[in-house]
PDB file of C-alpha atoms in Angstrom:
ATOM      1  CA  MET A  28       8.881  17.955  72.737  1.00 44.00           C
ATOM      2  CA  GLU A  29       9.517  21.668  73.371  1.00 49.00           C
ATOM      3  CA  LYS A  30       8.421  20.840  76.913  1.00 50.00           C
ATOM      4  CA  ASN A  31      11.721  19.027  77.499  1.00 52.00           C
ATOM      5  CA  LEU A  32      13.616  22.003  76.124  1.00 50.00           C
ATOM      6  CA  ILE A  33      12.002  25.078  78.057  1.00 59.00           C
ATOM      7  CA  ALA A  34      12.426  25.979  81.676  1.00 61.00           C
ATOM      8  CA  ARG A  35       9.471  24.970  83.467  1.00 68.00           C
ATOM      9  CA  ARG A  36       9.061  27.881  85.284  1.00 74.00           C
ATOM     10  CA  ILE A  37       7.960  30.178  82.442  1.00 84.00           C
ATOM     11  CA  ALA A  38       6.102  27.432  80.301  1.00 87.00           C
ATOM     12  CA  ASP A  39       2.714  29.293  81.134  1.00 89.00           C
ATOM     13  CA  ARG A  40       4.226  32.577  79.798  1.00 93.00           C
ATOM     14  CA  ILE A  41       5.072  31.567  76.314  1.00 95.00           C
ATOM     15  CA  HIS A  42       3.139  30.283  73.180  1.00 95.00           C
ATOM     16  CA  ILE A  43       4.892  28.566  70.524  1.00 95.00           C
ATOM     17  CA  PHE A  44       3.378  28.469  66.682  1.00 97.00           C
ATOM     18  CA  ASP A  45       4.075  25.468  64.661  1.00 96.00           C
ATOM     19  CA  THR A  46       6.443  25.765  61.823  1.00 95.00           C
ATOM     20  CA  LEU A  47       3.513  26.312  59.223  1.00 95.00           C
ATOM     21  CA  PHE A  48       2.027  29.398  60.859  1.00 97.00           C
ATOM     22  CA  TYR A  49       4.228  32.085  59.243  1.00 96.00           C
ATOM     23  CA  TYR A  50       3.877  30.316  55.786  1.00 94.00           C
ATOM     24  CA  ASN A  51       0.268  30.431  55.981  1.00 94.00           C
ATOM     25  CA  LEU A  52       0.327  34.040  57.141  1.00 93.00           C
ATOM     26  CA  THR A  53       2.548  35.306  54.450  1.00 90.00           C
ATOM     27  CA  HIS A  54       1.713  32.708  51.504  1.00 83.00           C
ATOM     28  CA  ARG A  55      -0.082  34.793  48.706  1.00 69.00           C
ATOM     29  CA  ALA A  56      -3.234  32.073  48.002  1.00 56.00           C
ATOM     30  CA  ARG A  57      -5.236  32.683  44.810  1.00 51.00           C
ATOM     31  CA  GLU A  58      -8.547  34.398  44.971  1.00 48.00           C
ATOM     32  CA  SER A  59     -11.535  32.181  45.114  1.00 46.00           C
ATOM     33  CA  LYS A  60     -14.192  32.357  41.914  1.00 46.00           C
ATOM     34  CA  ALA A  61     -16.607  33.814  44.325  1.00 47.00           C
ATOM     35  CA  GLN A  62     -14.388  36.759  45.448  1.00 48.00           C
ATOM     36  CA  THR A  63     -13.197  37.570  41.697  1.00 42.00           C
ATOM     37  CA  GLN A  64     -16.800  37.624  40.459  1.00 48.00           C
ATOM     38  CA  ASN A  65     -18.313  39.520  43.043  1.00 50.00           C
ATOM     39  CA  ASN A  66     -15.458  42.013  42.596  1.00 48.00           C
ATOM     40  CA  GLU A  67     -15.555  42.805  46.156  1.00 47.00           C
ATOM     41  CA  PRO A  68     -12.818  44.864  47.846  1.00 46.00           C
ATOM     42  CA  TYR A  69     -10.947  42.420  50.214  1.00 47.00           C
ATOM     43  CA  VAL A  70      -7.913  43.505  51.954  1.00 56.00           C
ATOM     44  CA  LEU A  71      -4.626  41.030  51.774  1.00 58.00           C
ATOM     45  CA  SER A  72      -3.956  41.367  55.520  1.00 70.00           C
ATOM     46  CA  ASP A  73      -7.756  40.071  56.216  1.00 84.00           C
ATOM     47  CA  ARG A  74      -7.415  37.101  53.947  1.00 85.00           C
ATOM     48  CA  CYS A  75      -3.807  36.422  55.492  1.00 88.00           C
ATOM     49  CA  TYR A  76      -5.315  36.589  58.823  1.00 92.00           C
ATOM     50  CA  ASN A  77      -8.209  34.623  58.182  1.00 92.00           C
ATOM     51  CA  ARG A  78      -6.192  31.471  56.912  1.00 92.00           C
ATOM     52  CA  VAL A  79      -4.165  31.671  60.443  1.00 95.00           C
ATOM     53  CA  LYS A  80      -6.758  32.700  63.037  1.00 94.00           C
ATOM     54  CA  LYS A  81      -7.745  29.057  63.738  1.00 95.00           C
ATOM     55  CA  TYR A  82      -4.264  28.677  65.392  1.00 96.00           C
ATOM     56  CA  THR A  83      -5.430  30.589  68.603  1.00 96.00           C
ATOM     57  CA  LYS A  84      -9.016  29.168  68.904  1.00 93.00           C
ATOM     58  CA  GLY A  85      -9.500  29.041  72.448  1.00 90.00           C
ATOM     59  CA  THR A  86      -6.024  30.900  73.412  1.00 93.00           C
ATOM     60  CA  ASN A  87      -5.582  34.286  73.880  1.00 95.00           C
ATOM     61  CA  ILE A  88      -2.083  35.059  73.204  1.00 96.00           C
ATOM     62  CA  PHE A  89      -2.180  38.417  74.927  1.00 96.00           C
ATOM     63  CA  GLU A  90      -2.201  36.573  78.253  1.00 95.00           C
ATOM     64  CA  LYS A  91       1.406  35.402  77.226  1.00 95.00           C
ATOM     65  CA  ASP A  92       4.375  37.362  77.565  1.00 94.00           C
ATOM     66  CA  PHE A  93       6.240  35.583  74.580  1.00 96.00           C
ATOM     67  CA  ILE A  94       5.086  34.247  71.403  1.00 97.00           C
ATOM     68  CA  ILE A  95       7.589  32.175  69.430  1.00 97.00           C
ATOM     69  CA  ILE A  96       7.244  31.804  65.799  1.00 98.00           C
ATOM     70  CA  PRO A  97       9.642  29.483  63.547  1.00 97.00           C
ATOM     71  CA  ILE A  98      10.320  30.896  60.006  1.00 95.00           C
ATOM     72  CA  ASN A  99      11.651  29.355  57.158  1.00 93.00           C
ATOM     73  CA  LYS A 100      12.780  31.456  54.335  1.00 89.00           C
ATOM     74  CA  ASN A 101      14.472  29.701  51.119  1.00 87.00           C
ATOM     75  CA  GLY A 102      15.060  26.509  53.092  1.00 90.00           C
ATOM     76  CA  HIS A 103      16.696  28.312  56.180  1.00 92.00           C
ATOM     77  CA  TRP A 104      14.932  28.329  59.246  1.00 94.00           C
ATOM     78  CA  PHE A 105      15.265  31.058  61.952  1.00 95.00           C
ATOM     79  CA  ALA A 106      12.496  32.331  64.838  1.00 96.00           C
ATOM     80  CA  ALA A 107      10.824  35.428  65.430  1.00 97.00           C
ATOM     81  CA  VAL A 108       9.907  36.242  69.376  1.00 97.00           C
ATOM     82  CA  ILE A 109       7.217  38.756  70.194  1.00 97.00           C
ATOM     83  CA  CYS A 110       7.676  40.083  73.383  1.00 96.00           C
ATOM     84  CA  TYR A 111       5.220  41.142  75.755  1.00 95.00           C
ATOM     85  CA  PRO A 112       2.600  41.712  73.050  1.00 94.00           C
ATOM     86  CA  SER A 113      -0.070  43.407  75.308  1.00 91.00           C
ATOM     87  CA  ARG A 114       1.765  46.009  76.558  1.00 84.00           C
ATOM     88  CA  ASP A 115       0.661  49.746  75.564  1.00 69.00           C
ATOM     89  CA  GLU A 116       3.792  51.336  75.763  1.00 57.00           C
ATOM     90  CA  PHE A 117       7.226  50.617  74.520  1.00 51.00           C
ATOM     91  CA  ILE A 118       8.492  50.894  78.207  1.00 51.00           C
ATOM     92  CA  GLU A 119       6.440  49.923  81.204  1.00 53.00           C
ATOM     93  CA  VAL A 120       8.141  49.268  84.659  1.00 53.00           C
ATOM     94  CA  ILE A 121       6.621  46.202  86.041  1.00 52.00           C
ATOM     95  CA  GLY A 122       8.198  43.967  88.554  1.00 56.00           C
ATOM     96  CA  LYS A 123      11.962  43.562  88.639  1.00 65.00           C
ATOM     97  CA  TYR A 124      12.647  43.984  85.101  1.00 69.00           C
ATOM     98  CA  PRO A 125      11.026  46.744  82.257  1.00 71.00           C
ATOM     99  CA  LYS A 126       8.660  45.064  80.132  1.00 78.00           C
ATOM    100  CA  ARG A 127       9.562  46.064  76.600  1.00 85.00           C
ATOM    101  CA  SER A 128       7.353  45.318  73.605  1.00 92.00           C
ATOM    102  CA  CYS A 129       9.716  44.158  70.900  1.00 94.00           C
ATOM    103  CA  ILE A 130       9.999  41.604  68.002  1.00 96.00           C
ATOM    104  CA  CYS A 131      13.328  39.765  68.309  1.00 95.00           C
ATOM    105  CA  PHE A 132      14.641  37.913  65.432  1.00 95.00           C
ATOM    106  CA  MET A 133      16.966  34.901  65.925  1.00 95.00           C
ATOM    107  CA  ASP A 134      19.017  33.758  63.017  1.00 94.00           C
ATOM    108  CA  SER A 135      22.168  31.790  63.286  1.00 93.00           C
ATOM    109  CA  THR A 136      23.441  33.167  59.714  1.00 90.00           C
ATOM    110  CA  GLN A 137      22.650  36.945  60.647  1.00 83.00           C
ATOM    111  CA  SER A 138      20.885  36.769  57.168  1.00 79.00           C
ATOM    112  CA  ALA A 139      17.461  38.075  58.406  1.00 64.00           C
ATOM    113  CA  HIS A 140      18.999  41.927  58.302  1.00 60.00           C
ATOM    114  CA  SER A 141      18.804  41.762  54.643  1.00 64.00           C
ATOM    115  CA  ARG A 142      15.339  40.620  54.496  1.00 66.00           C
ATOM    116  CA  CYS A 143      12.737  43.172  54.293  1.00 73.00           C
ATOM    117  CA  GLY A 144       9.101  42.968  55.554  1.00 84.00           C
ATOM    118  CA  LEU A 145       9.896  39.736  58.130  1.00 91.00           C
ATOM    119  CA  ALA A 146       7.880  41.750  60.982  1.00 93.00           C
ATOM    120  CA  ALA A 147       5.004  43.329  58.803  1.00 92.00           C
ATOM    121  CA  PRO A 148       2.773  40.074  58.600  1.00 93.00           C
ATOM    122  CA  LEU A 149       3.335  39.618  62.384  1.00 96.00           C
ATOM    123  CA  ARG A 150       2.172  43.309  63.008  1.00 95.00           C
ATOM    124  CA  HIS A 151      -0.909  42.573  60.899  1.00 93.00           C
ATOM    125  CA  PHE A 152      -1.644  39.468  62.856  1.00 96.00           C
ATOM    126  CA  LEU A 153      -1.368  41.270  65.897  1.00 96.00           C
ATOM    127  CA  ALA A 154      -3.831  43.767  64.988  1.00 95.00           C
ATOM    128  CA  LYS A 155      -6.316  41.442  63.506  1.00 95.00           C
ATOM    129  CA  GLU A 156      -6.072  39.540  66.716  1.00 96.00           C
ATOM    130  CA  TRP A 157      -6.367  41.959  69.023  1.00 96.00           C
ATOM    131  CA  GLU A 158      -9.236  43.214  67.443  1.00 95.00           C
ATOM    132  CA  SER A 159     -10.701  39.809  67.353  1.00 93.00           C
ATOM    133  CA  LYS A 160     -10.257  39.003  71.057  1.00 92.00           C
ATOM    134  CA  LYS A 161     -10.775  42.596  72.767  1.00 90.00           C
ATOM    135  CA  THR A 162     -12.927  44.024  70.100  1.00 90.00           C
ATOM    136  CA  THR A 163     -10.921  47.333  70.020  1.00 93.00           C
ATOM    137  CA  LYS A 164      -8.047  48.598  67.938  1.00 93.00           C
ATOM    138  CA  LYS A 165      -4.475  48.666  68.931  1.00 93.00           C
ATOM    139  CA  ASN A 166      -1.264  50.063  66.991  1.00 90.00           C
ATOM    140  CA  PHE A 167       1.473  47.548  66.844  1.00 93.00           C
ATOM    141  CA  SER A 168       3.734  49.979  64.572  1.00 92.00           C
ATOM    142  CA  GLU A 169       7.333  49.819  64.921  1.00 91.00           C
ATOM    143  CA  SER A 170       7.478  52.888  66.913  1.00 89.00           C
ATOM    144  CA  SER A 171       5.342  50.934  69.715  1.00 89.00           C
ATOM    145  CA  MET A 172       6.981  47.674  69.097  1.00 93.00           C
ATOM    146  CA  PRO A 173      10.390  47.959  67.551  1.00 92.00           C
ATOM    147  CA  GLU A 174      12.213  45.059  65.899  1.00 92.00           C
ATOM    148  CA  MET A 175      15.543  43.503  67.337  1.00 92.00           C
ATOM    149  CA  TYR A 176      18.135  41.517  65.033  1.00 92.00           C
ATOM    150  CA  LEU A 177      20.039  39.657  67.857  1.00 94.00           C
ATOM    151  CA  LYS A 178      23.971  38.917  67.162  1.00 93.00           C
ATOM    152  CA  LEU A 179      23.915  35.183  67.949  1.00 94.00           C
ATOM    153  CA  PRO A 180      26.338  32.458  67.623  1.00 93.00           C
ATOM    154  CA  LYS A 181      26.914  31.675  63.880  1.00 92.00           C
ATOM    155  CA  GLN A 182      26.144  28.248  62.619  1.00 91.00           C
ATOM    156  CA  ILE A 183      29.513  26.622  60.970  1.00 88.00           C
ATOM    157  CA  ASN A 184      27.559  24.434  57.977  1.00 88.00           C
ATOM    158  CA  ASP A 185      24.755  24.862  56.009  1.00 87.00           C
ATOM    159  CA  PHE A 186      22.344  22.290  57.738  1.00 89.00           C
ATOM    160  CA  ASP A 187      22.177  22.960  61.523  1.00 91.00           C
ATOM    161  CA  CYS A 188      19.789  26.059  61.254  1.00 93.00           C
ATOM    162  CA  GLY A 189      16.837  24.116  62.700  1.00 93.00           C
ATOM    163  CA  LEU A 190      19.154  22.947  65.842  1.00 93.00           C
ATOM    164  CA  TYR A 191      20.364  26.718  66.397  1.00 93.00           C
ATOM    165  CA  VAL A 192      16.706  27.700  66.427  1.00 94.00           C
ATOM    166  CA  LEU A 193      15.938  25.380  69.260  1.00 92.00           C
ATOM    167  CA  GLN A 194      19.093  26.218  71.198  1.00 92.00           C
ATOM    168  CA  ASN A 195      18.355  29.874  70.714  1.00 94.00           C
ATOM    169  CA  ILE A 196      15.158  29.667  71.926  1.00 93.00           C
ATOM    170  CA  GLU A 197      16.341  27.534  74.729  1.00 90.00           C
ATOM    171  CA  ASN A 198      18.858  30.230  75.875  1.00 91.00           C
ATOM    172  CA  PHE A 199      16.403  33.085  75.213  1.00 93.00           C
ATOM    173  CA  LEU A 200      13.875  31.590  77.714  1.00 91.00           C
ATOM    174  CA  ILE A 201      16.264  30.876  80.470  1.00 90.00           C
ATOM    175  CA  ASN A 202      15.742  34.479  81.910  1.00 90.00           C
ATOM    176  CA  PRO A 203      13.974  36.297  79.067  1.00 93.00           C
ATOM    177  CA  ASP A 204      12.908  39.366  81.219  1.00 91.00           C
ATOM    178  CA  TYR A 205      16.496  40.353  82.001  1.00 91.00           C
ATOM    179  CA  LEU A 206      17.643  39.375  78.231  1.00 93.00           C
ATOM    180  CA  ILE A 207      14.816  41.992  76.936  1.00 92.00           C
ATOM    181  CA  GLU A 208      16.017  44.598  79.432  1.00 90.00           C
ATOM    182  CA  ARG A 209      19.751  43.994  78.031  1.00 91.00           C
ATOM    183  CA  ILE A 210      18.539  44.157  74.306  1.00 91.00           C
ATOM    184  CA  CYS A 211      16.693  47.371  74.724  1.00 87.00           C
ATOM    185  CA  LYS A 212      19.348  48.916  76.430  1.00 87.00           C
ATOM    186  CA  ASP A 213      21.919  48.092  73.651  1.00 90.00           C
ATOM    187  CA  PRO A 214      20.300  46.568  70.302  1.00 88.00           C
ATOM    188  CA  ALA A 215      23.796  45.762  69.250  1.00 90.00           C
ATOM    189  CA  ILE A 216      24.471  43.844  72.027  1.00 93.00           C
ATOM    190  CA  ASN A 217      26.790  40.782  70.856  1.00 93.00           C
ATOM    191  CA  LEU A 218      25.411  37.318  72.029  1.00 93.00           C
ATOM    192  CA  GLY A 219      27.908  35.744  70.129  1.00 89.00           C
ATOM    193  CA  VAL A 220      29.300  33.510  72.910  1.00 89.00           C
ATOM    194  CA  TRP A 221      25.783  32.611  73.995  1.00 91.00           C
ATOM    195  CA  PHE A 222      26.541  28.776  73.698  1.00 89.00           C
ATOM    196  CA  SER A 223      29.280  26.536  72.033  1.00 87.00           C
ATOM    197  CA  PHE A 224      28.942  24.456  68.776  1.00 86.00           C
ATOM    198  CA  SER A 225      29.263  21.598  71.252  1.00 87.00           C
ATOM    199  CA  SER A 226      25.989  22.900  72.772  1.00 87.00           C
ATOM    200  CA  VAL A 227      24.455  22.624  69.352  1.00 87.00           C
ATOM    201  CA  SER A 228      25.743  18.895  69.169  1.00 86.00           C
ATOM    202  CA  SER A 229      24.189  18.238  72.512  1.00 86.00           C
ATOM    203  CA  MET A 230      20.758  19.239  71.381  1.00 85.00           C
ATOM    204  CA  ARG A 231      21.071  16.714  68.386  1.00 86.00           C
ATOM    205  CA  ARG A 232      21.800  13.803  70.864  1.00 87.00           C
ATOM    206  CA  THR A 233      18.888  15.274  73.202  1.00 85.00           C
ATOM    207  CA  ILE A 234      16.445  15.150  70.183  1.00 86.00           C
ATOM    208  CA  LYS A 235      17.166  11.967  69.168  1.00 86.00           C
ATOM    209  CA  ARG A 236      16.688  10.508  72.570  1.00 87.00           C
ATOM    210  CA  LEU A 237      13.244  12.166  72.770  1.00 83.00           C
ATOM    211  CA  ILE A 238      12.328  10.795  69.417  1.00 86.00           C
ATOM    212  CA  GLU A 239      13.490   7.408  70.187  1.00 87.00           C
ATOM    213  CA  ARG A 240      11.622   7.800  73.537  1.00 84.00           C
ATOM    214  CA  LYS A 241       8.265   8.827  71.900  1.00 80.00           C
ATOM    215  CA  SER A 242       8.793   6.020  69.545  1.00 83.00           C
ATOM    216  CA  LYS A 243       8.658   3.451  72.302  1.00 80.00           C
ATOM    217  CA  ASN A 244       5.497   4.858  73.870  1.00 72.00           C
TER     218      ASN A 244
END
């Protein structure tokens, strides 16, 4: 379905995780009896990574420019976008727009600002994934990959967060390189008029048509 909502010209540059990825990455499962009995040290971030490493089997996310992660917290959906994860520096001028490594949070209630530690699991994942794919170590700290909490159109009810996630992602991917350049120059940039509520309503109708079309195939 997402292929119908994203500009084709950048489809090869993105990777989208499913809706369970962040939960599996952050959920604290109970230790197995074997781990408890052996009393062996086991780092939490390693255990979390082991639960999600299958998601990238056969895929090198560091060949992508944008990694999209849907997140659900307390019944509310929002999204994180990891931008240019393979860049070695915060600013690296390549082509028309500078490539700036960062993690953008897109939340239609702006409540992500008050949630601590959202990016930490993603940084752990990137470090372990880099080590797995590249067999070297790389630092994904906040100094090299800052967090950006975007000021976006706010939802006007308590149930359209999923639609806003899709609309935010679609708008983000229209011209992401230029947008990241603007955001990094001014992290407080106001994107509140990015789209209207009518666009969200239209998104609902689009999804309905896609579901109906898929059910007929």
